[in-house]
Amino acid sequence: MATSKKPAGGKKSTGKKKAAKPKAAKSKVARGSVAAAAPVSFAAQIAPLFRAQDVQCMRGRNVFLINYEWMSAKNTTGQYANANMVLGKLKPGAGQGRMPLGGPYWSDANLQLFSDWIAGGCQP
């Protein structure tokens, strides 16, 4: 009577090797640092900040607040001239030309979001 030996561990060997599980990719972000935030979107985050009355009022002054092409237009030096002009009018210190006319004025968080949108390349 022939006896067969079982491999250690009690499992019968089939001769097939198991595929190695892929290792999870290690993050290149240093411990304690913050990962890059998603870019700010004009359509999703900036345009909705402008009220209908602000859009209508400024349209009469040839300022097109919710028109992405107008807001993201660059001047000859590559600056986002229209977006920067609008940001300047939204900030405290703009004097009597501050937007929105008569308030309520934008919060610091909304001003920072708008500034981040410009700094991020005026993403659609």
mmCIF file of C-alpha atoms in Angstrom:
data_model
loop_
_atom_site.group_PDB
_atom_site.id
_atom_site.type_symbol
_atom_site.label_atom_id
_atom_site.label_comp_id
_atom_site.label_asym_id
_atom_site.label_seq_id
_atom_site.Cartn_x
_atom_site.Cartn_y
_atom_site.Cartn_z
ATOM 1 C CA MET A 1 0.000 0.000 0.000
ATOM 2 C CA ALA A 2 1.471 3.299 -1.103
ATOM 3 C CA THR A 3 1.203 6.327 1.115
ATOM 4 C CA SER A 4 1.276 9.887 -0.164
ATOM 5 C CA LYS A 5 2.715 12.670 1.828
ATOM 6 C CA LYS A 6 0.774 15.879 2.232
ATOM 7 C CA PRO A 7 2.711 19.121 2.068
ATOM 8 C CA ALA A 8 3.178 20.959 5.332
ATOM 9 C CA GLY A 9 0.064 22.819 6.334
ATOM 10 C CA GLY A 10 -2.339 20.093 5.313
ATOM 11 C CA LYS A 11 -3.019 21.342 1.753
ATOM 12 C CA LYS A 12 -2.417 19.278 -1.309
ATOM 13 C CA SER A 13 -0.073 20.880 -3.820
ATOM 14 C CA THR A 14 -1.453 21.306 -7.331
ATOM 15 C CA GLY A 15 1.839 22.424 -8.789
ATOM 16 C CA LYS A 16 0.411 25.857 -9.690
ATOM 17 C CA LYS A 17 1.893 29.007 -8.235
ATOM 18 C CA LYS A 18 -0.404 31.695 -6.904
ATOM 19 C CA ALA A 19 -0.098 35.064 -8.562
ATOM 20 C CA ALA A 20 1.485 37.591 -6.285
ATOM 21 C CA LYS A 21 -0.872 40.320 -5.130
ATOM 22 C CA PRO A 22 0.163 43.741 -6.376
ATOM 23 C CA LYS A 23 1.486 45.966 -3.653
ATOM 24 C CA ALA A 24 -0.307 49.216 -3.001
ATOM 25 C CA ALA A 25 1.513 52.204 -4.397
ATOM 26 C CA LYS A 26 3.117 54.275 -1.735
ATOM 27 C CA SER A 27 2.178 57.901 -1.603
ATOM 28 C CA LYS A 28 4.948 60.330 -2.459
ATOM 29 C CA VAL A 29 3.405 62.943 -0.142
ATOM 30 C CA ALA A 30 5.625 63.539 2.836
ATOM 31 C CA ARG A 31 4.190 62.753 6.225
ATOM 32 C CA GLY A 32 2.463 65.784 7.682
ATOM 33 C CA SER A 33 2.175 67.616 4.345
ATOM 34 C CA VAL A 34 -1.084 68.366 2.602
ATOM 35 C CA ALA A 35 -1.921 66.791 -0.743
ATOM 36 C CA ALA A 36 -2.684 69.201 -3.591
ATOM 37 C CA ALA A 37 -6.294 70.326 -3.662
ATOM 38 C CA ALA A 38 -8.459 69.840 -6.705
ATOM 39 C CA PRO A 39 -8.483 72.870 -9.015
ATOM 40 C CA VAL A 40 -11.237 75.426 -8.499
ATOM 41 C CA SER A 41 -13.882 75.244 -11.223
ATOM 42 C CA PHE A 42 -15.468 78.363 -12.715
ATOM 43 C CA ALA A 43 -18.731 76.610 -13.607
ATOM 44 C CA ALA A 44 -19.137 74.738 -10.328
ATOM 45 C CA GLN A 45 -17.655 77.135 -7.779
ATOM 46 C CA ILE A 46 -17.141 80.666 -9.112
ATOM 47 C CA ALA A 47 -20.088 81.517 -11.385
ATOM 48 C CA PRO A 48 -22.666 80.488 -8.724
ATOM 49 C CA LEU A 49 -21.219 83.105 -6.332
ATOM 50 C CA PHE A 50 -22.541 85.937 -8.508
ATOM 51 C CA ARG A 51 -26.173 86.877 -7.898
ATOM 52 C CA ALA A 52 -28.497 87.447 -10.868
ATOM 53 C CA GLN A 53 -28.793 91.160 -10.047
ATOM 54 C CA ASP A 54 -24.981 91.489 -9.965
ATOM 55 C CA VAL A 55 -24.656 89.784 -13.344
ATOM 56 C CA GLN A 56 -27.325 92.040 -14.862
ATOM 57 C CA CYS A 57 -25.905 95.223 -13.319
ATOM 58 C CA MET A 58 -22.347 94.523 -14.452
ATOM 59 C CA ARG A 59 -23.428 93.429 -17.942
ATOM 60 C CA GLY A 60 -24.523 97.040 -18.479
ATOM 61 C CA ARG A 61 -20.919 98.041 -17.699
ATOM 62 C CA ASN A 62 -19.476 95.490 -20.171
ATOM 63 C CA VAL A 63 -18.367 93.187 -17.334
ATOM 64 C CA PHE A 64 -19.557 89.640 -17.990
ATOM 65 C CA LEU A 65 -19.323 87.905 -14.633
ATOM 66 C CA ILE A 66 -20.654 84.480 -15.601
ATOM 67 C CA ASN A 67 -19.077 84.303 -19.044
ATOM 68 C CA TYR A 68 -16.087 81.971 -18.693
ATOM 69 C CA GLU A 69 -14.357 83.165 -21.881
ATOM 70 C CA TRP A 70 -14.560 86.803 -20.775
ATOM 71 C CA MET A 71 -13.537 86.141 -17.177
ATOM 72 C CA SER A 72 -10.566 83.944 -18.151
ATOM 73 C CA ALA A 73 -9.261 86.152 -20.972
ATOM 74 C CA LYS A 74 -5.540 86.921 -20.783
ATOM 75 C CA ASN A 75 -3.916 90.223 -21.636
ATOM 76 C CA THR A 76 -0.715 90.612 -23.669
ATOM 77 C CA THR A 77 1.443 89.801 -20.629
ATOM 78 C CA GLY A 78 -0.428 86.556 -19.957
ATOM 79 C CA GLN A 79 -2.308 87.828 -16.905
ATOM 80 C CA TYR A 80 -5.990 87.098 -16.344
ATOM 81 C CA ALA A 81 -6.877 90.786 -16.657
ATOM 82 C CA ASN A 82 -10.662 90.577 -16.386
ATOM 83 C CA ALA A 83 -10.662 88.117 -13.492
ATOM 84 C CA ASN A 84 -8.080 90.188 -11.608
ATOM 85 C CA MET A 85 -10.064 93.382 -12.215
ATOM 86 C CA VAL A 86 -13.214 91.733 -10.840
ATOM 87 C CA LEU A 87 -11.301 90.380 -7.837
ATOM 88 C CA GLY A 88 -10.005 93.869 -7.135
ATOM 89 C CA LYS A 89 -13.565 95.208 -7.170
ATOM 90 C CA LEU A 90 -14.753 92.461 -4.813
ATOM 91 C CA LYS A 91 -12.091 93.124 -2.175
ATOM 92 C CA PRO A 92 -12.362 95.572 0.701
ATOM 93 C CA GLY A 93 -10.603 98.805 -0.153
ATOM 94 C CA ALA A 94 -12.123 99.041 -3.638
ATOM 95 C CA GLY A 95 -13.875 102.199 -2.481
ATOM 96 C CA GLN A 96 -17.164 103.234 -4.027
ATOM 97 C CA GLY A 97 -16.628 100.851 -6.925
ATOM 98 C CA ARG A 98 -16.741 97.804 -4.639
ATOM 99 C CA MET A 99 -18.850 94.897 -5.814
ATOM 100 C CA PRO A 100 -21.525 93.910 -5.317
ATOM 101 C CA LEU A 101 -22.913 97.422 -5.366
ATOM 102 C CA GLY A 102 -24.280 98.168 -1.888
ATOM 103 C CA GLY A 103 -23.369 94.696 -0.550
ATOM 104 C CA PRO A 104 -23.692 92.199 0.905
ATOM 105 C CA TYR A 105 -19.985 91.789 0.267
ATOM 106 C CA TRP A 106 -18.224 88.496 -0.287
ATOM 107 C CA SER A 107 -16.794 86.593 2.661
ATOM 108 C CA ASP A 108 -13.044 86.142 3.045
ATOM 109 C CA ALA A 109 -13.544 82.467 2.126
ATOM 110 C CA ASN A 110 -15.252 83.360 -1.170
ATOM 111 C CA LEU A 111 -12.587 85.957 -1.971
ATOM 112 C CA GLN A 112 -9.907 83.333 -1.316
ATOM 113 C CA LEU A 113 -11.730 80.815 -3.536
ATOM 114 C CA PHE A 114 -11.851 83.364 -6.366
ATOM 115 C CA SER A 115 -8.173 84.171 -5.859
ATOM 116 C CA ASP A 116 -7.339 80.443 -5.856
ATOM 117 C CA TRP A 117 -9.264 80.037 -9.114
ATOM 118 C CA ILE A 118 -7.101 82.708 -10.759
ATOM 119 C CA ALA A 119 -3.886 81.311 -9.271
ATOM 120 C CA GLY A 120 -4.862 77.840 -10.530
ATOM 121 C CA GLY A 121 -5.078 79.010 -14.134
ATOM 122 C CA CYS A 122 -8.776 79.949 -14.338
ATOM 123 C CA GLN A 123 -10.046 76.416 -14.867
ATOM 124 C CA PRO A 124 -13.446 76.028 -16.555
#
